[in-house]
Structures are given as structure tokens and as C-alpha cells.
mmCIF file of C-alpha atoms and ligand atoms in Angstrom:
data_model
loop_
_atom_site.group_PDB
_atom_site.id
_atom_site.type_symbol
_atom_site.label_atom_id
_atom_site.label_comp_id
_atom_site.label_asym_id
_atom_site.label_seq_id
_atom_site.Cartn_x
_atom_site.Cartn_y
_atom_site.Cartn_z
ATOM 1 C CA MET W 22 3.801 -23.472 24.793
ATOM 2 C CA GLN W 23 0.874 -21.353 25.906
ATOM 3 C CA LEU W 24 -1.282 -19.246 23.654
ATOM 4 C CA LEU W 25 -1.557 -15.487 24.030
ATOM 5 C CA ASP W 26 -5.204 -15.614 23.074
ATOM 6 C CA GLY W 27 -6.311 -12.368 21.442
ATOM 7 C CA LYS W 28 -9.884 -13.568 21.199
ATOM 8 C CA TYR W 29 -10.174 -14.192 24.930
ATOM 9 C CA VAL W 30 -8.411 -10.980 26.014
ATOM 10 C CA SER W 31 -10.152 -8.754 23.486
ATOM 11 C CA GLU W 32 -13.606 -10.040 24.481
ATOM 12 C CA LYS W 33 -12.813 -9.501 28.161
ATOM 13 C CA LEU W 34 -11.556 -5.960 27.622
ATOM 14 C CA LYS W 35 -14.469 -5.126 25.310
ATOM 15 C CA GLN W 36 -16.879 -5.987 28.131
ATOM 16 C CA GLU W 37 -15.125 -3.428 30.333
ATOM 17 C CA ILE W 38 -15.197 -0.863 27.518
ATOM 18 C CA THR W 39 -18.933 -1.485 27.014
ATOM 19 C CA ALA W 40 -19.630 -0.685 30.670
ATOM 20 C CA GLU W 41 -17.519 2.474 30.490
ATOM 21 C CA ALA W 42 -19.186 3.590 27.248
ATOM 22 C CA ALA W 43 -22.579 3.263 28.933
ATOM 23 C CA ALA W 44 -21.299 5.446 31.786
ATOM 24 C CA VAL W 45 -20.105 8.072 29.264
ATOM 25 C CA LEU W 46 -23.558 8.070 27.667
ATOM 26 C CA ALA W 47 -25.205 8.482 31.071
ATOM 27 C CA THR W 48 -22.987 11.360 32.184
ATOM 28 C CA ARG W 49 -22.322 13.189 28.902
ATOM 29 C CA GLY W 50 -25.562 12.442 27.116
ATOM 30 C CA ARG W 51 -23.871 10.942 24.058
ATOM 31 C CA GLN W 52 -21.922 7.847 23.047
ATOM 32 C CA PRO W 53 -18.175 7.909 22.346
ATOM 33 C CA HIS W 54 -17.947 8.598 18.606
ATOM 34 C CA LEU W 55 -15.299 7.326 16.168
ATOM 35 C CA VAL W 56 -15.093 8.552 12.567
ATOM 36 C CA ALA W 57 -13.129 6.526 10.002
ATOM 37 C CA ILE W 58 -12.170 7.725 6.535
ATOM 38 C CA LEU W 59 -11.559 5.103 3.879
ATOM 39 C CA VAL W 60 -10.136 6.039 0.482
ATOM 40 C CA GLY W 61 -10.490 3.556 -2.394
ATOM 41 C CA ASN W 62 -11.376 -0.111 -2.078
ATOM 42 C CA ASP W 63 -8.257 -2.040 -1.132
ATOM 43 C CA GLY W 64 -9.459 -5.465 0.077
ATOM 44 C CA GLY W 65 -7.433 -5.491 3.304
ATOM 45 C CA SER W 66 -8.411 -1.930 4.241
ATOM 46 C CA GLU W 67 -12.113 -2.672 3.605
ATOM 47 C CA THR W 68 -11.918 -5.626 6.014
ATOM 48 C CA TYR W 69 -10.035 -3.724 8.738
ATOM 49 C CA VAL W 70 -12.361 -0.697 8.635
ATOM 50 C CA ALA W 71 -15.497 -2.872 8.603
ATOM 51 C CA SER W 72 -14.193 -4.693 11.658
ATOM 52 C CA LYS W 73 -13.433 -1.428 13.475
ATOM 53 C CA MET W 74 -16.941 -0.115 12.761
ATOM 54 C CA LYS W 75 -18.568 -3.389 13.846
ATOM 55 C CA ASN W 76 -16.625 -3.421 17.098
ATOM 56 C CA CYS W 77 -17.625 0.182 17.845
ATOM 57 C CA GLN W 78 -21.259 -0.850 17.608
ATOM 58 C CA LYS W 79 -20.614 -3.878 19.809
ATOM 59 C CA VAL W 80 -19.251 -1.793 22.684
ATOM 60 C CA GLY W 81 -21.874 0.955 22.383
ATOM 61 C CA PHE W 82 -19.887 3.588 20.493
ATOM 62 C CA LYS W 83 -21.275 5.603 17.623
ATOM 63 C CA SER W 84 -19.266 5.059 14.441
ATOM 64 C CA THR W 85 -19.302 6.909 11.150
ATOM 65 C CA LEU W 86 -17.581 5.722 7.981
ATOM 66 C CA ILE W 87 -16.752 8.308 5.323
ATOM 67 C CA ARG W 88 -15.750 6.854 1.968
ATOM 68 C CA TYR W 89 -13.959 8.419 -0.981
ATOM 69 C CA ASP W 90 -12.975 7.141 -4.402
ATOM 70 C CA ASN W 91 -9.289 6.709 -5.151
ATOM 71 C CA SER W 92 -9.537 9.899 -7.221
ATOM 72 C CA VAL W 93 -10.278 12.188 -4.232
ATOM 73 C CA SER W 94 -7.879 15.123 -4.131
ATOM 74 C CA GLU W 95 -5.531 15.704 -1.210
ATOM 75 C CA GLU W 96 -7.176 19.100 -0.655
ATOM 76 C CA GLU W 97 -10.680 17.638 -0.395
ATOM 77 C CA LEU W 98 -9.481 15.030 2.090
ATOM 78 C CA LEU W 99 -7.648 17.612 4.216
ATOM 79 C CA ASN W 100 -10.731 19.867 4.219
ATOM 80 C CA LYS W 101 -12.886 16.985 5.442
ATOM 81 C CA ILE W 102 -10.388 16.252 8.226
ATOM 82 C CA GLU W 103 -10.523 19.916 9.273
ATOM 83 C CA GLU W 104 -14.324 19.768 9.365
ATOM 84 C CA ILE W 105 -14.217 16.698 11.635
ATOM 85 C CA ASN W 106 -11.531 18.296 13.817
ATOM 86 C CA GLN W 107 -14.014 21.116 14.514
ATOM 87 C CA ASP W 108 -16.960 18.792 15.199
ATOM 88 C CA THR W 109 -17.471 18.656 18.972
ATOM 89 C CA GLU W 110 -19.563 15.484 18.613
ATOM 90 C CA VAL W 111 -16.562 13.464 17.378
ATOM 91 C CA ASP W 112 -14.053 11.957 19.819
ATOM 92 C CA GLY W 113 -11.769 10.009 17.492
ATOM 93 C CA LEU W 114 -10.747 10.254 13.832
ATOM 94 C CA ILE W 115 -8.762 7.697 11.849
ATOM 95 C CA VAL W 116 -7.766 7.635 8.199
ATOM 96 C CA GLN W 117 -7.167 4.080 7.014
ATOM 97 C CA LEU W 118 -3.748 3.530 5.409
ATOM 98 C CA PRO W 119 -2.451 3.016 2.773
ATOM 99 C CA LEU W 120 -3.580 6.072 0.804
ATOM 100 C CA PRO W 121 -3.353 6.545 -2.989
ATOM 101 C CA LYS W 122 0.059 7.767 -4.184
ATOM 102 C CA HIS W 123 -1.098 11.344 -4.909
ATOM 103 C CA ILE W 124 -1.983 11.897 -1.233
ATOM 104 C CA ASP W 125 0.834 12.553 1.223
ATOM 105 C CA PRO W 126 0.208 10.404 4.323
ATOM 106 C CA GLU W 127 2.375 12.722 6.446
ATOM 107 C CA LYS W 128 0.163 15.723 5.627
ATOM 108 C CA VAL W 129 -2.925 13.684 6.461
ATOM 109 C CA THR W 130 -1.489 12.440 9.761
ATOM 110 C CA GLU W 131 -0.461 15.937 10.823
ATOM 111 C CA LYS W 132 -3.802 17.448 9.796
ATOM 112 C CA ILE W 133 -5.731 15.297 12.286
ATOM 113 C CA ASP W 134 -6.215 17.131 15.591
ATOM 114 C CA TYR W 135 -3.826 15.302 17.948
ATOM 115 C CA ARG W 136 -6.585 15.329 20.578
ATOM 116 C CA LYS W 137 -8.702 13.125 18.261
ATOM 117 C CA ASP W 138 -5.766 11.076 16.894
ATOM 118 C CA VAL W 139 -6.881 7.743 18.387
ATOM 119 C CA ASP W 140 -4.545 5.821 16.043
ATOM 120 C CA GLY W 141 -1.708 7.594 17.879
ATOM 121 C CA PHE W 142 0.233 8.438 14.695
ATOM 122 C CA HIS W 143 0.449 12.250 15.105
ATOM 123 C CA PRO W 144 3.955 13.586 15.902
ATOM 124 C CA ILE W 145 2.624 15.191 19.106
ATOM 125 C CA ASN W 146 1.359 11.854 20.395
ATOM 126 C CA LEU W 147 4.547 10.059 19.317
ATOM 127 C CA GLY W 148 6.674 12.783 20.949
ATOM 128 C CA ARG W 149 4.695 12.577 24.178
ATOM 129 C CA MET W 150 5.020 8.796 24.100
ATOM 130 C CA MET W 151 8.821 9.195 23.850
ATOM 131 C CA ARG W 152 8.726 11.329 26.984
ATOM 132 C CA ASN W 153 6.411 8.932 28.849
ATOM 133 C CA LEU W 154 3.650 11.576 29.012
ATOM 134 C CA PRO W 155 -0.091 10.856 28.696
ATOM 135 C CA CYS W 156 -0.913 10.377 24.996
ATOM 136 C CA PHE W 157 -2.708 8.167 22.508
ATOM 137 C CA ILE W 158 -0.403 5.176 22.022
ATOM 138 C CA PRO W 159 -0.479 3.686 18.486
ATOM 139 C CA ALA W 160 -3.236 1.085 18.504
ATOM 140 C CA THR W 161 -1.198 -2.033 17.617
ATOM 141 C CA PRO W 162 1.636 -1.516 20.137
ATOM 142 C CA TYR W 163 -1.006 -0.530 22.716
ATOM 143 C CA GLY W 164 -2.895 -3.772 22.040
ATOM 144 C CA ILE W 165 0.313 -5.779 22.485
ATOM 145 C CA LEU W 166 1.029 -4.091 25.834
ATOM 146 C CA LEU W 167 -2.519 -4.894 26.988
ATOM 147 C CA MET W 168 -2.026 -8.523 25.999
ATOM 148 C CA LEU W 169 1.319 -8.814 27.855
ATOM 149 C CA LYS W 170 -0.274 -7.198 30.895
ATOM 150 C CA GLU W 171 -3.283 -9.493 30.880
ATOM 151 C CA TYR W 172 -1.077 -12.609 30.884
ATOM 152 C CA LYS W 173 1.307 -11.041 33.430
ATOM 153 C CA ILE W 174 4.290 -11.696 31.171
ATOM 154 C CA GLU W 175 7.430 -10.517 32.950
ATOM 155 C CA THR W 176 9.446 -8.223 30.667
ATOM 156 C CA SER W 177 11.763 -6.326 33.007
ATOM 157 C CA GLY W 178 15.445 -6.766 32.244
ATOM 158 C CA LEU W 179 14.786 -9.051 29.277
ATOM 159 C CA HIS W 180 16.114 -8.708 25.742
ATOM 160 C CA CYS W 181 13.323 -7.773 23.331
ATOM 161 C CA VAL W 182 14.052 -7.925 19.605
ATOM 162 C CA VAL W 183 11.628 -6.039 17.359
ATOM 163 C CA ILE W 184 11.802 -6.907 13.663
ATOM 164 C CA GLY W 185 10.467 -4.063 11.496
ATOM 165 C CA ARG W 186 10.785 -0.302 12.125
ATOM 166 C CA SER W 187 7.572 1.168 10.698
ATOM 167 C CA ASN W 188 6.122 4.318 12.268
ATOM 168 C CA ILE W 189 2.914 2.511 13.179
ATOM 169 C CA VAL W 190 4.259 -0.714 14.706
ATOM 170 C CA GLY W 191 7.979 -1.484 15.033
ATOM 171 C CA SER W 192 9.417 1.911 16.030
ATOM 172 C CA PRO W 193 6.805 2.814 18.680
ATOM 173 C CA MET W 194 6.872 -0.767 19.956
ATOM 174 C CA SER W 195 10.616 -0.576 20.539
ATOM 175 C CA ILE W 196 10.238 2.657 22.526
ATOM 176 C CA LEU W 197 7.400 1.264 24.622
ATOM 177 C CA MET W 198 9.258 -1.932 25.500
ATOM 178 C CA ALA W 199 12.285 0.104 26.635
ATOM 179 C CA ARG W 200 10.276 2.541 28.778
ATOM 180 C CA ASP W 201 10.417 2.445 32.555
ATOM 181 C CA ALA W 202 6.948 0.904 32.782
ATOM 182 C CA LYS W 203 5.151 -2.390 33.177
ATOM 183 C CA PRO W 204 5.264 -3.994 30.623
ATOM 184 C CA GLY W 205 8.586 -2.407 29.699
ATOM 185 C CA ASN W 206 12.117 -2.105 31.075
ATOM 186 C CA CYS W 207 13.450 -4.330 28.313
ATOM 187 C CA THR W 208 16.799 -4.036 26.617
ATOM 188 C CA VAL W 209 15.553 -3.511 23.073
ATOM 189 C CA THR W 210 17.125 -4.222 19.707
ATOM 190 C CA LEU W 211 15.228 -2.706 16.766
ATOM 191 C CA THR W 212 16.021 -4.515 13.515
ATOM 192 C CA HIS W 213 15.119 -3.974 9.844
ATOM 193 C CA SER W 214 16.023 -5.059 6.337
ATOM 194 C CA LYS W 215 19.587 -3.696 6.575
ATOM 195 C CA THR W 216 20.366 -5.468 9.860
ATOM 196 C CA ARG W 217 23.372 -7.779 9.677
ATOM 197 C CA ASN W 218 23.317 -11.148 11.442
ATOM 198 C CA LEU W 219 19.566 -10.919 11.940
ATOM 199 C CA ASN W 220 19.156 -14.625 12.735
ATOM 200 C CA GLU W 221 21.777 -14.455 15.455
ATOM 201 C CA ILE W 222 20.216 -11.346 17.014
ATOM 202 C CA VAL W 223 16.715 -12.820 16.994
ATOM 203 C CA ARG W 224 18.075 -16.028 18.534
ATOM 204 C CA SER W 225 19.316 -14.016 21.508
ATOM 205 C CA ALA W 226 15.831 -12.600 22.199
ATOM 206 C CA ASP W 227 13.744 -13.385 25.252
ATOM 207 C CA ILE W 228 10.850 -11.573 23.560
ATOM 208 C CA ILE W 229 10.416 -11.468 19.772
ATOM 209 C CA ILE W 230 8.046 -8.971 18.168
ATOM 210 C CA ALA W 231 7.752 -9.633 14.436
ATOM 211 C CA ALA W 232 6.265 -6.831 12.293
ATOM 212 C CA ILE W 233 7.693 -7.472 8.842
ATOM 213 C CA GLY W 234 4.898 -8.428 6.448
ATOM 214 C CA LYS W 235 6.488 -11.661 5.159
ATOM 215 C CA LYS W 236 4.763 -14.996 5.651
ATOM 216 C CA ASN W 237 6.613 -17.432 7.972
ATOM 217 C CA PHE W 238 9.730 -15.220 8.029
ATOM 218 C CA ILE W 239 10.635 -16.166 11.617
ATOM 219 C CA THR W 240 11.592 -19.815 11.525
ATOM 220 C CA VAL W 241 12.198 -22.183 14.422
ATOM 221 C CA ASP W 242 16.007 -22.006 14.138
ATOM 222 C CA MET W 243 15.788 -18.232 14.885
ATOM 223 C CA VAL W 244 13.994 -18.742 18.191
ATOM 224 C CA LYS W 245 15.552 -19.370 21.595
ATOM 225 C CA GLU W 246 13.971 -22.106 23.730
ATOM 226 C CA GLY W 247 11.320 -20.512 25.966
ATOM 227 C CA ALA W 248 11.092 -17.157 24.159
ATOM 228 C CA VAL W 249 7.852 -15.117 24.077
ATOM 229 C CA VAL W 250 6.766 -14.601 20.463
ATOM 230 C CA ILE W 251 4.445 -11.811 19.329
ATOM 231 C CA ASP W 252 3.414 -12.076 15.683
ATOM 232 C CA VAL W 253 2.091 -8.805 14.258
ATOM 233 C CA GLY W 254 2.181 -9.851 10.599
ATOM 234 C CA ILE W 255 -0.983 -10.174 8.561
ATOM 235 C CA ASN W 256 -0.240 -11.692 5.175
ATOM 236 C CA ARG W 257 -3.330 -12.349 3.041
ATOM 237 C CA GLU W 258 -3.296 -15.097 0.451
ATOM 238 C CA VAL W 259 -6.057 -16.163 -1.916
ATOM 239 C CA SER W 260 -7.537 -19.437 -0.717
ATOM 240 C CA THR W 261 -10.329 -21.804 -1.660
ATOM 241 C CA GLU W 262 -10.433 -23.104 1.932
ATOM 242 C CA THR W 263 -12.220 -20.089 3.449
ATOM 243 C CA LYS W 264 -15.576 -18.386 2.873
ATOM 244 C CA SER W 265 -13.901 -14.995 2.412
ATOM 245 C CA GLY W 266 -11.634 -16.397 -0.319
ATOM 246 C CA TYR W 267 -8.541 -15.367 1.688
ATOM 247 C CA LYS W 268 -6.402 -16.984 4.317
ATOM 248 C CA LEU W 269 -4.252 -15.054 6.792
ATOM 249 C CA TYR W 270 -0.685 -15.927 7.743
ATOM 250 C CA GLY W 271 1.608 -14.340 10.291
ATOM 251 C CA ASP W 272 5.292 -13.458 10.027
ATOM 252 C CA VAL W 273 6.122 -16.436 12.259
ATOM 253 C CA ASP W 274 6.172 -20.091 11.244
ATOM 254 C CA PHE W 275 3.631 -20.815 13.975
ATOM 255 C CA LYS W 276 3.478 -24.602 13.683
ATOM 256 C CA ASN W 277 7.184 -25.158 14.323
ATOM 257 C CA VAL W 278 7.964 -22.134 16.509
ATOM 258 C CA ALA W 279 5.077 -22.988 18.866
ATOM 259 C CA GLN W 280 6.928 -26.136 19.901
ATOM 260 C CA LYS W 281 9.948 -24.192 21.116
ATOM 261 C CA CYS W 282 8.629 -20.971 22.671
ATOM 262 C CA SER W 283 6.891 -20.329 26.006
ATOM 263 C CA TRP W 284 4.121 -18.026 24.740
ATOM 264 C CA ILE W 285 2.943 -17.166 21.237
ATOM 265 C CA THR W 286 0.192 -15.165 19.514
ATOM 266 C CA PRO W 287 -1.735 -16.932 16.750
ATOM 267 C CA VAL W 288 -2.633 -15.349 13.382
ATOM 268 C CA PRO W 289 -5.529 -14.792 13.099
ATOM 269 C CA GLY W 290 -6.789 -14.469 16.671
ATOM 270 C CA GLY W 291 -3.861 -12.587 18.184
ATOM 271 C CA VAL W 292 -2.522 -9.064 17.723
ATOM 272 C CA GLY W 293 -5.127 -8.050 15.104
ATOM 273 C CA LEU W 294 -7.950 -8.333 17.633
ATOM 274 C CA MET W 295 -5.908 -6.477 20.238
ATOM 275 C CA THR W 296 -5.272 -3.596 17.805
ATOM 276 C CA ILE W 297 -9.018 -2.981 17.724
ATOM 277 C CA VAL W 298 -9.075 -2.936 21.523
ATOM 278 C CA GLY W 299 -6.249 -0.366 21.512
ATOM 279 C CA LEU W 300 -8.281 1.803 19.162
ATOM 280 C CA LEU W 301 -11.453 1.447 21.262
ATOM 281 C CA LYS W 302 -9.598 2.277 24.476
ATOM 282 C CA ASN W 303 -8.067 5.395 22.904
ATOM 283 C CA THR W 304 -11.504 6.506 21.646
ATOM 284 C CA LEU W 305 -13.009 5.955 25.085
ATOM 285 C CA ALA W 306 -10.167 7.901 26.739
ATOM 286 C CA SER W 307 -10.805 10.739 24.292
ATOM 287 C CA ALA W 308 -14.561 10.751 25.046
ATOM 288 C CA LYS W 309 -13.754 10.850 28.766
ATOM 289 C CA LYS W 310 -11.172 13.601 28.201
ATOM 290 C CA GLU W 311 -8.688 11.507 30.149
ATOM 291 C CA ILE W 312 -5.657 12.571 28.133
ATOM 292 C CA TYR W 313 -6.425 16.019 26.696
ATOM 293 C CA SER W 314 -9.131 18.322 28.072
HETATM 294 P P1 NDP X 430 6.048 -1.961 6.840
HETATM 295 O O1 NDP X 430 6.052 -2.555 5.477
HETATM 296 O O2 NDP X 430 5.810 -0.506 7.009
HETATM 297 O O3 NDP X 430 7.424 -2.319 7.566
HETATM 298 C C1 NDP X 430 7.998 -3.560 7.443
HETATM 299 C C2 NDP X 430 9.311 -3.559 8.177
HETATM 300 O O4 NDP X 430 9.900 -4.859 8.028
HETATM 301 C C3 NDP X 430 10.309 -2.533 7.634
HETATM 302 O O5 NDP X 430 10.905 -1.827 8.698
HETATM 303 C C4 NDP X 430 11.332 -3.399 6.903
HETATM 304 O O6 NDP X 430 12.653 -2.897 6.944
HETATM 305 C C5 NDP X 430 11.265 -4.692 7.689
HETATM 306 N N1 NDP X 430 11.747 -5.802 6.869
HETATM 307 C C6 NDP X 430 11.355 -6.151 5.624
HETATM 308 N N2 NDP X 430 12.076 -7.191 5.179
HETATM 309 C C7 NDP X 430 12.945 -7.504 6.166
HETATM 310 C C8 NDP X 430 13.973 -8.460 6.302
HETATM 311 N N3 NDP X 430 14.246 -9.319 5.319
HETATM 312 N N4 NDP X 430 14.678 -8.492 7.448
HETATM 313 C C9 NDP X 430 14.404 -7.627 8.457
HETATM 314 N N5 NDP X 430 13.451 -6.679 8.387
HETATM 315 C C10 NDP X 430 12.725 -6.616 7.248
HETATM 316 O O7 NDP X 430 4.998 -2.830 7.655
HETATM 317 P P2 NDP X 430 4.066 -2.532 8.944
HETATM 318 O O8 NDP X 430 4.888 -2.289 10.149
HETATM 319 O O9 NDP X 430 3.016 -1.588 8.584
HETATM 320 O O10 NDP X 430 3.376 -3.975 9.073
HETATM 321 C C11 NDP X 430 4.118 -5.138 9.278
HETATM 322 C C12 NDP X 430 3.187 -6.332 9.236
HETATM 323 O O11 NDP X 430 2.239 -6.195 10.290
HETATM 324 C C13 NDP X 430 2.347 -6.448 7.964
HETATM 325 O O12 NDP X 430 2.095 -7.819 7.705
HETATM 326 C C14 NDP X 430 1.028 -5.761 8.333
HETATM 327 O O13 NDP X 430 -0.057 -6.236 7.568
HETATM 328 C C15 NDP X 430 0.910 -6.183 9.762
HETATM 329 N N6 NDP X 430 0.115 -5.283 10.599
HETATM 330 C C16 NDP X 430 -0.709 -5.903 11.475
HETATM 331 C C17 NDP X 430 -1.456 -5.161 12.340
HETATM 332 C C18 NDP X 430 -2.316 -5.887 13.297
HETATM 333 O O14 NDP X 430 -3.233 -5.294 13.842
HETATM 334 N N7 NDP X 430 -2.039 -7.154 13.566
HETATM 335 C C19 NDP X 430 -1.424 -3.691 12.332
HETATM 336 C C20 NDP X 430 -0.449 -3.146 11.414
HETATM 337 C C21 NDP X 430 0.282 -3.934 10.579
HETATM 338 P P3 NDP X 430 13.072 -1.514 6.193
HETATM 339 O O15 NDP X 430 12.545 -0.413 7.063
HETATM 340 O O16 NDP X 430 14.547 -1.571 6.167
HETATM 341 O O17 NDP X 430 12.436 -1.537 4.845
#
């Protein structure tokens, strides 16, 4: 087994992004600028947003965090998004999910100007992705593609099984792996909680992409010898072993599966780090007006 090392790849790509951000500053007179909105104080969301902001600073982007209490109204949030949409000094805008129940995430997603939608969740970006047109690709699937590319993993003609069909990971991932692109050209099976014979289907996969949200869900008996295994899951459990008080687990039983597969992403240190790179690359592309003018 060989490791698909998110730490190594993300650091390498962040060096390239840093150089490009400096060039943007030199030519446009300002840094690429990402704005993040965080509502409430969910522990996981706090950690993810803090990491995104820290990484922006590392690569020479400007970052702004706007925080609201859980009690913020949908109207106030939508008005703020509109204000940022109009701000010519902002290249990318993300709203950290999940949102409180009284706020409709669909309205929020659609309110963000698709030209600043660096999370790639807006229907225009998803539609353009379907048609293989230039767009912001959702950050996690984008990060996975960058990882597969870096390690020159051959995907063409292989059977890729995606477990989980969310709008932010599983569904876009399945489309991207089936596209006529590199990485891509897979025969894709998209599975979910209603799938029958899931174990059998996963066992037939050359590439497994697990995005379920259940610790150690993919066990060794579900994995074909030599398969490539991408673990998207981040399952947080309280722990006395770590400084943060939490320990992270993937959706894959890493210890046992690692002995049978050809390549595997660790958790932590895999897809999570690449998601940040996807976000940074989208923000940079927006600052450079590479996708939309
Ligand atoms: P969602 O909860 O939105 O989706 C989970 C999916 O898993 C659903 O499609 C669900 O099926 C499916 N599922 C649940 N149980 C089963 C089962 N028993 N058999 C087959 N499929 C099942 O999750 P997300 O896509 O948002 O996230 C998935 C995981 O990835 C989470 O752990 C999350 O924290 C992590 N994540 C990690 C990121 C990273 O950067 N590494 C980024 C985003 C997410 P159904 O649709 O039928 O309910």
C-alpha cells in the first residue's frame, strides 16, 4: 500500500499558489480576497473555518471572517451576502454549512454570486460542471482530483464506486469521475443508504470514494485487492488522547483496509487538507478572472 499523502501534496500546491498570489498582488495591486461567513459556534465548523482563514494567510491571500449568532435572521444573512456580492474587492465568498434550521441553505447558496462561489455549490457552477464548461468545482471533489493527478493514478476505464450522494461531495464527485477528462473516464456507480447489495458493489470497485459520515464503515471485506481508496469522511469523537480533546476518524477502517489496497488517503492528513487547496485554487482563479470575467 502507498499513501496518498494530503500533507505533502497540499504543501506543494500551496507553494505554487503563494507564488501566483504574489503575481496577482503585483499586477492587480491587491491580494486575492476570500470572505467566510460563519453562523453559530458548531465545533466542527469553527475548526474548518479557522483552518481556511489560516491557510489564506499562509499563501498571501486576504481573508475576512464574518460571524453571526445562531439567532441571525435569514433576511439579515441574505442582505449581507448581497453586500459582499457587490464588493469589487472580494473574489470569493463562502458560507460555512450547516446553517441553523430557520435558514434555508438553498436560498443562501443561490444568493451568492456564482462568480464568487468558490465552494462551487451554486446551481450555475454545478450545471456548468455537468457540461464540462469552465466553472468553480466543489472544493472537496476538486481536491481529490488534484490528489489523483499529483500521484498520476490511472482512472480511465476503471470502475469507481462513490458511497454517499450529497450535493457537496458524492454527487459532484460521481460526475467528475465519469467526465471525459484526466482524472476521469471512469465507469461510475453512485451509491447511498437505499442501495441494495452495497458490499458486493463496493467489492467490484477499482476506485472507492467514501463520503458517508460513519466511522470505519468501509471494512476490509468490502475492498478488492489493489483498489484505490479515497476516504472523505471526518468523524469527530471526544478523546483524552489529543490536545484538542477530539480525535478524527475516516469512513474507512484504515488499519485493515491499508493492507489490501494499492493507494489510500489517511484521516486526518488526506482529503481534508486537499479540500482547502481546492478552495484556495478557486479563489485564486476568481482573482485572476480565469473562469468568469
Ligand atoms: P451527508 O450526510 O450529506 O451525506 C452522507 C451520504 O452517505 C448520504 O448520501 C447517505 O445516503 C449516505 N449514507 C448514509 N448511510 C449510508 C449507508 N448505510 N450506506 C450507504 N450510504 C449511506 O454527508 P457529506 O457528503 O456532507 O459528508 C460525508 C462525510 O464527509 C462526513 O463525514 C463529512 O464530515 C465529511 N466531509 C469531509 C470533507 C473533507 O474535506 N474531508 C468535506 C465535506 C464532508 P442518503 O442520501 O440515502 O441519506
